[in-house]
XYZ file of C-alpha atoms in Angstrom:
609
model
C -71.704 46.861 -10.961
C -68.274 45.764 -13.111
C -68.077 42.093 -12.786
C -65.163 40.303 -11.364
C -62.357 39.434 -12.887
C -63.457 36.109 -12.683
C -66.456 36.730 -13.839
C -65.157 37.666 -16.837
C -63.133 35.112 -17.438
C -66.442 32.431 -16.852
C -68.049 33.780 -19.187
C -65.048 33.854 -21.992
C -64.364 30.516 -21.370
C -68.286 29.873 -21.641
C -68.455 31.725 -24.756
C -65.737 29.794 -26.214
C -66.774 26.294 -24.921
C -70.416 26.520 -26.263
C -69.741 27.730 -29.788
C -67.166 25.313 -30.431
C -69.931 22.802 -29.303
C -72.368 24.207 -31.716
C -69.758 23.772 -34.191
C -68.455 20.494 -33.888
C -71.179 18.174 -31.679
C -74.573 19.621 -31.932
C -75.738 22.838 -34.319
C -78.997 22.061 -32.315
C -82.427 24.076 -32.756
C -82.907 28.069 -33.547
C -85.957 29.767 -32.683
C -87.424 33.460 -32.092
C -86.200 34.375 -29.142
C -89.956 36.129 -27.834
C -92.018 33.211 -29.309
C -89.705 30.767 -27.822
C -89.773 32.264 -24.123
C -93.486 33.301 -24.190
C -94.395 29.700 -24.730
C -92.673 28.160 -22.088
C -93.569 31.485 -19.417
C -90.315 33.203 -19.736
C -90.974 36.323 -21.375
C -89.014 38.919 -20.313
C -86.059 36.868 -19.059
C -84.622 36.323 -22.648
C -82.997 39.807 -24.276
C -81.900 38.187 -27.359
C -82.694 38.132 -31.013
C -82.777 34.115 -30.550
C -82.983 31.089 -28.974
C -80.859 27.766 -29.648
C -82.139 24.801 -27.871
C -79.833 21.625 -26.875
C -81.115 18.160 -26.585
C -79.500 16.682 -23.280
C -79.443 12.892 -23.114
C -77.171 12.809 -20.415
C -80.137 14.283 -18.216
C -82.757 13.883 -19.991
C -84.009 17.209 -20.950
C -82.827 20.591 -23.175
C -80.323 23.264 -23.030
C -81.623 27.205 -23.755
C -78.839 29.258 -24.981
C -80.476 33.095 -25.037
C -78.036 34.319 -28.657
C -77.416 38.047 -28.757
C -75.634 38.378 -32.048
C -75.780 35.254 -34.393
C -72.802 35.254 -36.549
C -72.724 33.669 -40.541
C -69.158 32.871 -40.223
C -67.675 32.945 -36.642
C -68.965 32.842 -32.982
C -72.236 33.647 -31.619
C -73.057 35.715 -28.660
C -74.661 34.322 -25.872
C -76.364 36.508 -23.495
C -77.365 33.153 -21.076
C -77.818 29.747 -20.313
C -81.026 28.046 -18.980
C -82.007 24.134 -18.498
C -84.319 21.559 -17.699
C -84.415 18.075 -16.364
C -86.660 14.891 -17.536
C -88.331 16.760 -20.117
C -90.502 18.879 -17.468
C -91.595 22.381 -18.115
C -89.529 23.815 -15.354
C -86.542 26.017 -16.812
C -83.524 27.132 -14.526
C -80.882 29.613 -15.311
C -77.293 28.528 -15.140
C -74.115 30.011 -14.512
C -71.641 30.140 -17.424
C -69.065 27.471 -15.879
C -72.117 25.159 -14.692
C -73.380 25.195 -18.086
C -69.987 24.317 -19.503
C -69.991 21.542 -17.660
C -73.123 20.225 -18.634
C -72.010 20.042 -22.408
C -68.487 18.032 -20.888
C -70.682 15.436 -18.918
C -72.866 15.134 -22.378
C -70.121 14.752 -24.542
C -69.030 11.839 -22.809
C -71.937 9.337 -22.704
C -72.200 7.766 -19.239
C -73.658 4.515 -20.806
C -70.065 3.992 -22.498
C -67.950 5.560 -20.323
C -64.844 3.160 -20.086
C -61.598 3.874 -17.815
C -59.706 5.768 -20.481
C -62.653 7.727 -21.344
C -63.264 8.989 -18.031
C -59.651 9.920 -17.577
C -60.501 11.603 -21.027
C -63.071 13.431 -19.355
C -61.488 14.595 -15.846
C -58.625 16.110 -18.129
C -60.885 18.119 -20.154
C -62.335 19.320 -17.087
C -58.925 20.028 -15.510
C -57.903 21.884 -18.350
C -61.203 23.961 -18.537
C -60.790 25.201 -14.922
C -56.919 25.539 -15.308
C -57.698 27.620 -18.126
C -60.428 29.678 -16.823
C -58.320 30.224 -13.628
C -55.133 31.411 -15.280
C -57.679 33.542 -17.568
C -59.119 35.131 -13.995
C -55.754 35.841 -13.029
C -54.663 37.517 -16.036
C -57.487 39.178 -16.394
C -57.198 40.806 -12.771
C -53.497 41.979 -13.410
C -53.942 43.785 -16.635
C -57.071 45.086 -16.197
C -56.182 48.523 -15.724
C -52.334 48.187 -17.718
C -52.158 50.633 -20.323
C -49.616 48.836 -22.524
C -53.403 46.420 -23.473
C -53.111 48.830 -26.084
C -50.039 49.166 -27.341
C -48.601 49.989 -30.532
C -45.832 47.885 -29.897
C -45.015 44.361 -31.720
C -44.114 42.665 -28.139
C -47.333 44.754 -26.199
C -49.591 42.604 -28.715
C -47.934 39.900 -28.257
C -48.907 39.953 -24.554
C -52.186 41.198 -24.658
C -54.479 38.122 -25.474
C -56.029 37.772 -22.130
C -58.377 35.341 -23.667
C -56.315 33.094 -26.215
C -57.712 31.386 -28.690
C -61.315 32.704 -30.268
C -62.458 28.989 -30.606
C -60.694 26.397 -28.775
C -62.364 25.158 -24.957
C -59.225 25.601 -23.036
C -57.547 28.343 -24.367
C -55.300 29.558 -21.525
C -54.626 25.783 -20.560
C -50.666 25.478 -19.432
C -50.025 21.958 -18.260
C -46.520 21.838 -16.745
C -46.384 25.701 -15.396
C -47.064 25.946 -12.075
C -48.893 29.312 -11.021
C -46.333 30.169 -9.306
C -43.719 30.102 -12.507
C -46.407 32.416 -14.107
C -45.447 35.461 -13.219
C -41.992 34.616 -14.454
C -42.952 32.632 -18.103
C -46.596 34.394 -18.962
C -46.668 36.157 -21.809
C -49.479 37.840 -20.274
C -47.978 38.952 -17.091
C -44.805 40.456 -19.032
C -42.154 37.997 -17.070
C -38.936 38.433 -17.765
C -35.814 36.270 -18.008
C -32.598 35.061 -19.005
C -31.701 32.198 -21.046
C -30.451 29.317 -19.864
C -26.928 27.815 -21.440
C -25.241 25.006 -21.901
C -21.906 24.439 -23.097
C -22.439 21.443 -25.485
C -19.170 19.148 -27.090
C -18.964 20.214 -30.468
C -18.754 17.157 -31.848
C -22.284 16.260 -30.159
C -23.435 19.605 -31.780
C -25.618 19.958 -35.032
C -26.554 23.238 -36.532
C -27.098 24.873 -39.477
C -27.579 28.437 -40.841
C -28.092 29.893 -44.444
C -26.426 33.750 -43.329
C -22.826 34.111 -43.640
C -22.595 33.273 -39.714
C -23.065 29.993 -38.197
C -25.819 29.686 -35.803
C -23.422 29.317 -32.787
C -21.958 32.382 -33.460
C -25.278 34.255 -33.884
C -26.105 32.777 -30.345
C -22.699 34.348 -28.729
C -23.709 37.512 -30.554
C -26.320 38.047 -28.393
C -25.209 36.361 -24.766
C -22.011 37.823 -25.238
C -19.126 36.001 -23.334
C -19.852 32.599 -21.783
C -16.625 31.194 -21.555
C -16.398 28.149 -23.687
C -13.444 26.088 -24.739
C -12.869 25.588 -28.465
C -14.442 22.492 -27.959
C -17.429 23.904 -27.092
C -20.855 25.374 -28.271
C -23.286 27.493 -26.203
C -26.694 26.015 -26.273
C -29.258 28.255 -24.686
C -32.931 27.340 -23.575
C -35.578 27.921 -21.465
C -35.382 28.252 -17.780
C -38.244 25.426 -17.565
C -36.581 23.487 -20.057
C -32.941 23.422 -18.367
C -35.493 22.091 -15.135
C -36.070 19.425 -17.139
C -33.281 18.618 -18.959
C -31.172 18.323 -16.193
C -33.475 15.389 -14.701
C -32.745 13.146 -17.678
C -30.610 10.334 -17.749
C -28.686 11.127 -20.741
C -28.210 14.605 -19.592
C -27.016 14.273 -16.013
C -24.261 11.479 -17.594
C -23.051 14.078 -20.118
C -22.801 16.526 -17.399
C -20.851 13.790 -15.064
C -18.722 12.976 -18.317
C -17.685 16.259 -18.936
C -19.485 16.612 -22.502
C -21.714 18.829 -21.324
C -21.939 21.756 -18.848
C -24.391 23.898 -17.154
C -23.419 27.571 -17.416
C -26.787 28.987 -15.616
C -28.630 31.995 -16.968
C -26.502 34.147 -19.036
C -27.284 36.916 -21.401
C -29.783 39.855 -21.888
C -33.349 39.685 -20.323
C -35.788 37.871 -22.737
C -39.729 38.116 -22.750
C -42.360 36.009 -24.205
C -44.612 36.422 -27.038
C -47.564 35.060 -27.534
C -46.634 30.977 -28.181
C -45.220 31.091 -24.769
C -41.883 29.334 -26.560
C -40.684 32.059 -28.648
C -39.004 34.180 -27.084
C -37.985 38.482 -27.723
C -35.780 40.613 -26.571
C -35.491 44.606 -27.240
C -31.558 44.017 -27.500
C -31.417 41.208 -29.625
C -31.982 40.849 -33.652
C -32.830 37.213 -32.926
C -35.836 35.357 -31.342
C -35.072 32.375 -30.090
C -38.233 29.541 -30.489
C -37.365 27.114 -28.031
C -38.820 24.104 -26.701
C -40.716 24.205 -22.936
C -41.899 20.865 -21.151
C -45.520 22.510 -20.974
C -48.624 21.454 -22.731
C -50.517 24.709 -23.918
C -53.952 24.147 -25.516
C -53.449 20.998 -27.542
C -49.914 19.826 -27.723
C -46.327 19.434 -25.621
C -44.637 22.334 -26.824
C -41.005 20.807 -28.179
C -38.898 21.454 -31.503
C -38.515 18.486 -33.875
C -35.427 18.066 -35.932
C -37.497 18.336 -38.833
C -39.143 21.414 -37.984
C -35.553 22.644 -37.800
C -34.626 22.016 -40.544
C -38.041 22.724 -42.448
C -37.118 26.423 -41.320
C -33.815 26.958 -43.336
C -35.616 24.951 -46.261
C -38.662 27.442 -46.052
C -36.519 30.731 -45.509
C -34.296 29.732 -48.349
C -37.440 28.715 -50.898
C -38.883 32.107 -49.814
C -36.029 33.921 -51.043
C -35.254 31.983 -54.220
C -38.646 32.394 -55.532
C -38.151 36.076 -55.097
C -42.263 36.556 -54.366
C -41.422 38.685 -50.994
C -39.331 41.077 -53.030
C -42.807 41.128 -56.332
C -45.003 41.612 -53.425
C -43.682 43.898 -50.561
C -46.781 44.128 -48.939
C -46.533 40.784 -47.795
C -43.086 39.219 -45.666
C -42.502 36.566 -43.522
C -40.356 36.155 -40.223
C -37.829 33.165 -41.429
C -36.332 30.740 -39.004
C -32.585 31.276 -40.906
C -30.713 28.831 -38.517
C -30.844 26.120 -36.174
C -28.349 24.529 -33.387
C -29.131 21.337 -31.115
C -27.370 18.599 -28.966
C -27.499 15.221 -30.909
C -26.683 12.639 -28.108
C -25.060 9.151 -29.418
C -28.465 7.409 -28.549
C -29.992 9.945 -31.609
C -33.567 11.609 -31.362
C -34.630 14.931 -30.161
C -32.169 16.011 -27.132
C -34.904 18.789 -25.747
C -31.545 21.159 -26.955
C -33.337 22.784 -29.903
C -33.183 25.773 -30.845
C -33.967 27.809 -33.368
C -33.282 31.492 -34.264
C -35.868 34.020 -35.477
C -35.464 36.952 -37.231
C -36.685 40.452 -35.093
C -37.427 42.808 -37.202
C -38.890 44.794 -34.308
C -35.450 44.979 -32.045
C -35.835 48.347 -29.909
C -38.814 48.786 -30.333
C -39.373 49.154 -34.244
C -41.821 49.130 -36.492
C -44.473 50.380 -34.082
C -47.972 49.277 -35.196
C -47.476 45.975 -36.528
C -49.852 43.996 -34.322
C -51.072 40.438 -33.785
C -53.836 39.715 -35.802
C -55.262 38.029 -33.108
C -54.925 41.188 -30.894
C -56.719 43.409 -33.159
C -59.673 41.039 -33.345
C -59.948 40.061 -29.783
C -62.834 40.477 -27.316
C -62.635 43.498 -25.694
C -62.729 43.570 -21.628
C -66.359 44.643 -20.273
C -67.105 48.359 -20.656
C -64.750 49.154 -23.342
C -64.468 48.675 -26.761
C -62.271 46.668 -29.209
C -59.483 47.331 -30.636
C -60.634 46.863 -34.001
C -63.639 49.181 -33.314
C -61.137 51.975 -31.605
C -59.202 51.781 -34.841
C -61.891 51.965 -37.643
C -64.175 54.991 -35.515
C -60.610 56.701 -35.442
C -60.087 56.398 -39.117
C -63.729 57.375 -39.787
C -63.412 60.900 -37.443
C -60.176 61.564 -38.841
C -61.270 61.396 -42.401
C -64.877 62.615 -42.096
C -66.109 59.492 -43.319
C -69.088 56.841 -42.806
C -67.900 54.379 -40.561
C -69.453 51.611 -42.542
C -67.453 52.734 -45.613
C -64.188 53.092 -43.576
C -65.254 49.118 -42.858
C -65.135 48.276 -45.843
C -62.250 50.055 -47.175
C -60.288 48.627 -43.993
C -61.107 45.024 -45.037
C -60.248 45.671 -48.765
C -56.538 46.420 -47.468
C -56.317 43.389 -45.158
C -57.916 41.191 -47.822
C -55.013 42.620 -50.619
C -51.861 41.852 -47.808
C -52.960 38.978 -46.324
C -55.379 36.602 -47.836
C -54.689 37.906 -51.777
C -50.795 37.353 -51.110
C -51.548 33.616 -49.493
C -53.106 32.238 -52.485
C -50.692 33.472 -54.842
C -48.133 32.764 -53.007
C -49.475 29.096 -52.857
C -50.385 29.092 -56.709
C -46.894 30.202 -57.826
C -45.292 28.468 -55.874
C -47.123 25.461 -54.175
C -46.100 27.104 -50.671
C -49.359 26.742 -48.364
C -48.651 28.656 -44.681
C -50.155 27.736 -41.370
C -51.510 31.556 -41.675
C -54.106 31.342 -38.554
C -54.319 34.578 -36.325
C -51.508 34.342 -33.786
C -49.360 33.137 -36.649
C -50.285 36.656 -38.267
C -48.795 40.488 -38.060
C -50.955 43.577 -39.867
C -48.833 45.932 -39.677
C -51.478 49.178 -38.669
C -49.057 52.342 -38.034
C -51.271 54.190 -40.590
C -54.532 52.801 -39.675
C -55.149 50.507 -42.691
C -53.526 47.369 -43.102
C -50.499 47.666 -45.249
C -47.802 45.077 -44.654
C -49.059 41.228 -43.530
C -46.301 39.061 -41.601
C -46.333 35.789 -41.506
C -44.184 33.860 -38.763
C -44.239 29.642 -37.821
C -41.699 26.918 -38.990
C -44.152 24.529 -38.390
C -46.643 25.846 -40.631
C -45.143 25.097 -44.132
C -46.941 23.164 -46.603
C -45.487 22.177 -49.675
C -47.574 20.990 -52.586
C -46.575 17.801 -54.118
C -47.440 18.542 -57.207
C -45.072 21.296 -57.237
C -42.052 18.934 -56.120
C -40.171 19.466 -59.588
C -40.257 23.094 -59.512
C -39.565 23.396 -55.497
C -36.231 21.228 -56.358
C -35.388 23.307 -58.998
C -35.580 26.211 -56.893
C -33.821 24.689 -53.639
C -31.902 21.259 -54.177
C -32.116 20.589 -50.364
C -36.123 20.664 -50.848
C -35.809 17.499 -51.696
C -34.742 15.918 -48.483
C -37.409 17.142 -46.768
C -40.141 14.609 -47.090
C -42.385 15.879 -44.144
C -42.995 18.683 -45.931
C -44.504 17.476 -48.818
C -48.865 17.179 -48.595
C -51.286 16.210 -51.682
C -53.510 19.503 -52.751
C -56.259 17.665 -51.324
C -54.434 17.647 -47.403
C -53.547 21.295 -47.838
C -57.042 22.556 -49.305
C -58.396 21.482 -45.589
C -55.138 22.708 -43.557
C -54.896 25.839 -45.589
C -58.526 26.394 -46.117
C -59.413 26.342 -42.502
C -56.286 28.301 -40.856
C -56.983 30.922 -44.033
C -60.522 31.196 -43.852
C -62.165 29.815 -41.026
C -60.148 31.364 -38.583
C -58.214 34.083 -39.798
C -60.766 36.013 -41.871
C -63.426 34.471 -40.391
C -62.517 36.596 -37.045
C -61.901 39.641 -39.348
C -65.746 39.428 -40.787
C -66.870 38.186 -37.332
C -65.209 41.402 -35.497
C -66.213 43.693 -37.654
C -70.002 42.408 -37.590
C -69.990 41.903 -33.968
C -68.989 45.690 -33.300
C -71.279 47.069 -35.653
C -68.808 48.334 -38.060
C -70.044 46.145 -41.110
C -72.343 43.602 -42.280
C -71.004 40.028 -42.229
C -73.487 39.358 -45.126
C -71.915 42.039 -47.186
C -68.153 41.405 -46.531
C -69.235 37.307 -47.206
C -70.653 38.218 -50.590
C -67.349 40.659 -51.141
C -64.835 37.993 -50.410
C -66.881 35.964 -53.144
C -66.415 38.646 -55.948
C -62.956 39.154 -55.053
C -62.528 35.525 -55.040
C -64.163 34.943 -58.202
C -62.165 37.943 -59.718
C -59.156 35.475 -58.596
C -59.541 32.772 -60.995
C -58.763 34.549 -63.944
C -55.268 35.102 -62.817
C -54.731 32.119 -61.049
C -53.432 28.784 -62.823
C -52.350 26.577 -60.842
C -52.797 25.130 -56.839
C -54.148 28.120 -55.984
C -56.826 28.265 -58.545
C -58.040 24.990 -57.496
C -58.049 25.750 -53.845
C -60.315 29.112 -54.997
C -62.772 26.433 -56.906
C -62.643 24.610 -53.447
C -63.641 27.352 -51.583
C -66.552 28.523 -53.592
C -67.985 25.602 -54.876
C -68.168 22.622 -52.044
C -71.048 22.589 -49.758
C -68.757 21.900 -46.742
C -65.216 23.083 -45.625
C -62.639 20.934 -43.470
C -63.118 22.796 -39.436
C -60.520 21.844 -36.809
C -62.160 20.833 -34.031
C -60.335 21.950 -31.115
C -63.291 20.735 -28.542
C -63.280 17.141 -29.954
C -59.546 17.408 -30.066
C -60.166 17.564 -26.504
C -62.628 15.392 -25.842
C -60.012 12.416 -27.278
C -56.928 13.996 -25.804
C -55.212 13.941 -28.775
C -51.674 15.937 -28.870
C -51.910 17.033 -32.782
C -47.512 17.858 -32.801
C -46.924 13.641 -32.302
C -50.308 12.516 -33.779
C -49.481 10.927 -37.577
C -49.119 13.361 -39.879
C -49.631 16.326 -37.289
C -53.478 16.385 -37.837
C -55.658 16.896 -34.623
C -59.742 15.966 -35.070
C -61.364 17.584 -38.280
C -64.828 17.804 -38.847
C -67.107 19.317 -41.645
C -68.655 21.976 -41.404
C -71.412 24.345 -43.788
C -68.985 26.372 -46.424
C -69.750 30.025 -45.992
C -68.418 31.248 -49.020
C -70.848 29.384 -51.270
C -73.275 31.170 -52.583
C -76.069 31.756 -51.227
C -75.021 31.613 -47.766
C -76.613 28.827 -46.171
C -78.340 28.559 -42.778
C -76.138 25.637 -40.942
C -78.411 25.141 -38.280
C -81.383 22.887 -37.694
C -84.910 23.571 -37.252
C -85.382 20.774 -35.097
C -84.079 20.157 -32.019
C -84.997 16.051 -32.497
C -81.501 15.376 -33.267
C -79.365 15.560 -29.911
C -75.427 14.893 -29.965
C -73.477 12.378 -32.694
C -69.771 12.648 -32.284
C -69.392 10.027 -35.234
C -70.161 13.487 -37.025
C -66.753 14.615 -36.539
C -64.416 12.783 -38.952
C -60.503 12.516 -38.307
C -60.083 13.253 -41.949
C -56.856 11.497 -43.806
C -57.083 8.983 -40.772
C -56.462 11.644 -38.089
């Protein structure tokens, strides 16, 4: 019998939940999964190649988690969940959900539990069922939708039913009611019109490095609004107008004439996958806006500075001319900017920033969220990534090992290759994790990588001479300056562990290639790096294969403290260490014992996070 829709999504967000445990609290105890269950009379009940058992202090007694694939570099499979209370010898099976909450009430030790950690704790466990609800939902809409599969840019935008690979709470929307979803999911394919404003100029601040200011871009594509010459059309989102219009500041600009509402004007607009940015087939713009909803860690709202960080990127981009040396790789720039700068000063809620859409009418078919590609397939069918390499292999008559292989060789050239050089000519480190990532796939093989997020731009500090040189206004932008040691975490973790991590974890996972293999292959190719490299990016390639342990965000502990990582100092949510991968030989992370149980002092806020 197909399981439920709900079903489903229980056991996603179980699947989820528990490895980012693993990860970040407690790597607890493998053992043979038939020795294991034989010993404790439950042969035959465990299917898996192992067990990992969990040390529950909370209850006193252990955790069985049956593993059906055990991954090197990205999530394990878990086929169930079983426990047992005061130590006895009495095992029960749990239900995916009731096992998730298990790990919650451990991570939180009753003993210490003061007021703001419980409050800690009930919004964790808000968010998990909030998530795993709109997940159900989603899930139960698009099951049988065609489009799942689509070649088109804005059909993988809005096909990750699940979300994020490894964070608890990955469909979490805090500030979207259910009822708003049909309108605002990009899951459920809402559609809308912008909402405008007609803004006093001189309140207005913009900026744009085309030929056309950014107000005139806007007006491009929402045609006529009817302004005065004093005026500026400021569009946002429907949910943000909702909320705009309740502040003070706002209602007494409206009142004082400064400002006016104009209501939804325009061509219909969709979302991708941020939820925030926003695409129409009728408009060469996106428009990346903010919305007073908190999805996974953070309030999603545009800072001045990550305005302005997108005409500063955009314009080193093109100065350093290593798009035009390296035309398998591109990035979608943020080229201009407009906002409402009241007289009190601060972010309005007003910004707005314009994206370029190379994919307008439907173009460039095939270029496809990484994320997409590597996602979990629904029950019954397979992946996408697995559809995709067994078509390549029948149509060329091939092994589809070797097709695998070859596949990965292409990603690894546009994408990861590209990265590092790009950060060791020029000191420019991107945020390049998987929904931040386009493959573009019309011929089966990778052979164009996009990159796309203004507020994933890392510049090196040590390159602060030459980034001046190359843009004079580089130098006013102080935010976006890190030490090589802050971006060899950042960049190492959204580069590596997630990105190609879920590349070498989908491909092992569907059978297509062995995660041992492609490890020790992104080691030579690595390796082969360092005799071109010469700069950041050779030292971040030293990083990577030499040190024992590699910088993890740890979205679960990020969490657990409630931390919103967009207004925390420096932007950094909760880091922890974690095993490095990519050092040779590849190391088994996890314990033998299971004597250890849970030490959250583990996980380190690194650079005071």
């Amino acid at each position: 019998m197909n399981p439920t829709a709900l079903e489903v999504a229980e056991n996603a967000t179980f699947q989820t939940f528990v490895n980012c445990y693993l990860r970040e609290a407690d790597s607890g105890a493998w053992h043979s999964g038939s020795g294991w269950a034989e010993r404790r009379v439950l042969g035959g009940l465990f299917h898996g190649i192992g067990v990992i058992e969990l040390r529950l202090k909370g209850l006193r007694g252990r955790l069985a988690l049956d593993v059906g694939y055990r991954s090197l570099i990205g999530r394990h499979r878990i086929l169930s969940a079983w426990v047992n209370h005061d130590s006895s010898d009495q095992w029960s099976p749990l239900r995916p959900l009731d096992a998730v909450l298990v790990l919650v009430r451990e991570l939180y030790d009753p003993g210490m539990a003061d007021h703001r950690q419980r409050e800690q704790e009930l919004e964790l466990v808000y968010r998990l069922v909030e998530s795993c609800q709109l997940m159900a939902r989603f899930i139960e809409a698009r099951a049988d939708d065609h489009t799942l599969e689509g070649e088109r840019f804005i059909e993988s935008e809005q096909s990750l039913l699940y979300g994020h690979w490894c964070h608890p709470t990955p469909k979490s929307r805090q500030g979207m009611s259910f009822w708003q979803q049909d309108h605002y999911a990009p899951e459920l394919a809402g559609q809308f019109r912008l909402h405008c404003f007609a803004a006093r100029r001189a309140w207005v601040r913009q900026d744009s490095l085309l030929e056309r200011s950014a107000e005139a871009l806007v007006l491009e594509v929402l045609g006529e609004v009817g302004l005065s010459q004093d005026e500026v059309c400021i569009p946002v989102h429907p949910l943000q107008a909702q909320w705009l219009i309740h502040q003070p500041q706002v209602r007494q600009a409206i009142e004082a004439g400064d400002l006016r509402d104009l209501g939804a004007i325009g061509p219909e607009f969709t979302p991708t996958s941020s939820v925030r940015t926003l695409y129409s087939d009728h408009s060469p713009w996106m428009f990346k806006v903010s919305i007073p909803v908190k999805v996974t860690n953070s309030l999603r709202r545009n800072q001045v500075s990550e305005l302005r960080a997108g005409v500063i990127a955009a314009k080193l981009l093109e100065k350093s001319g290593f798009v035009v040396r390296n035309p398998q790789f591109s990035v979608l720039t943020d080229p201009a900017w407009l906002t409402v700068e009241f007289p009190q000063g601060g972010e309005s809620g007003f910004e707005v920033i314009l994206r370029h859409n190379p994919f307008i009418g439907g173009e460039r078919r095939g270029v496809q969220s990484i994320a997409a590609i590597l996602q979990e397939p629904l029950p019954g069918r397979p992946s996408r990534m697995r559809t995709l390499i067994e078509g390549l292999a029948l149509r060329e008559g091939r092994n589809v090992s070797d097709v695998a292989l070859d596949w990965f060789g292409h990603y690894w050239h546009c994408a990861v290759d590209a990265l590092i050089r790009l950060y060791d000519e020029q000191g420019i480190a991107l945020e390049a994790h998987q929904q931040n990532s386009l493959l573009d796939i019309s011929a089966g093989y990778p052979s164009q990588y996009y990159y796309r997020d203004n507020q994933g731009y890392y510049l090196a500090d040590s390159y602060r001479e030459h980034l001046c040189e190359l843009e004079p206004q580089a130098r006013y932008s102080e935010e976006l300056y890190y030490s090589e040691e802050m971006i060899r975490d950042r960049f190492g973790y959204y580069l590596i562990l997630n990105q190609l991590a879920a590349v070498i974890h989908r491909l092992g996972a569907d059978g297509l290639a062995d995660e041992a293999r492609l490890l020790k292959q992104v080691r030579t190719w690595l390796s082969d790096m360092r005799r071109d490299l010469k700069g950041a990016g050779l030292r971040l390639v030293n990083h990577l294969l030499e040190q024992p342990e590699l910088a993890y965000k740890a979205n679960l502990l990020t969490r657990v403290q409630d931390v919103d990582e967009l207004t925390a100092e420096l932007e950094l949510a909760v880091y922890t260490r974690v095993p490095n991968p990519l050092r040779e030989p590849v190391a088994d992370s996890h314990k033998e014992s299971a004597d250890d149980g849970i030490d959250l002092a583990r996980a380190e806020a690194i650079h005071g996070a």
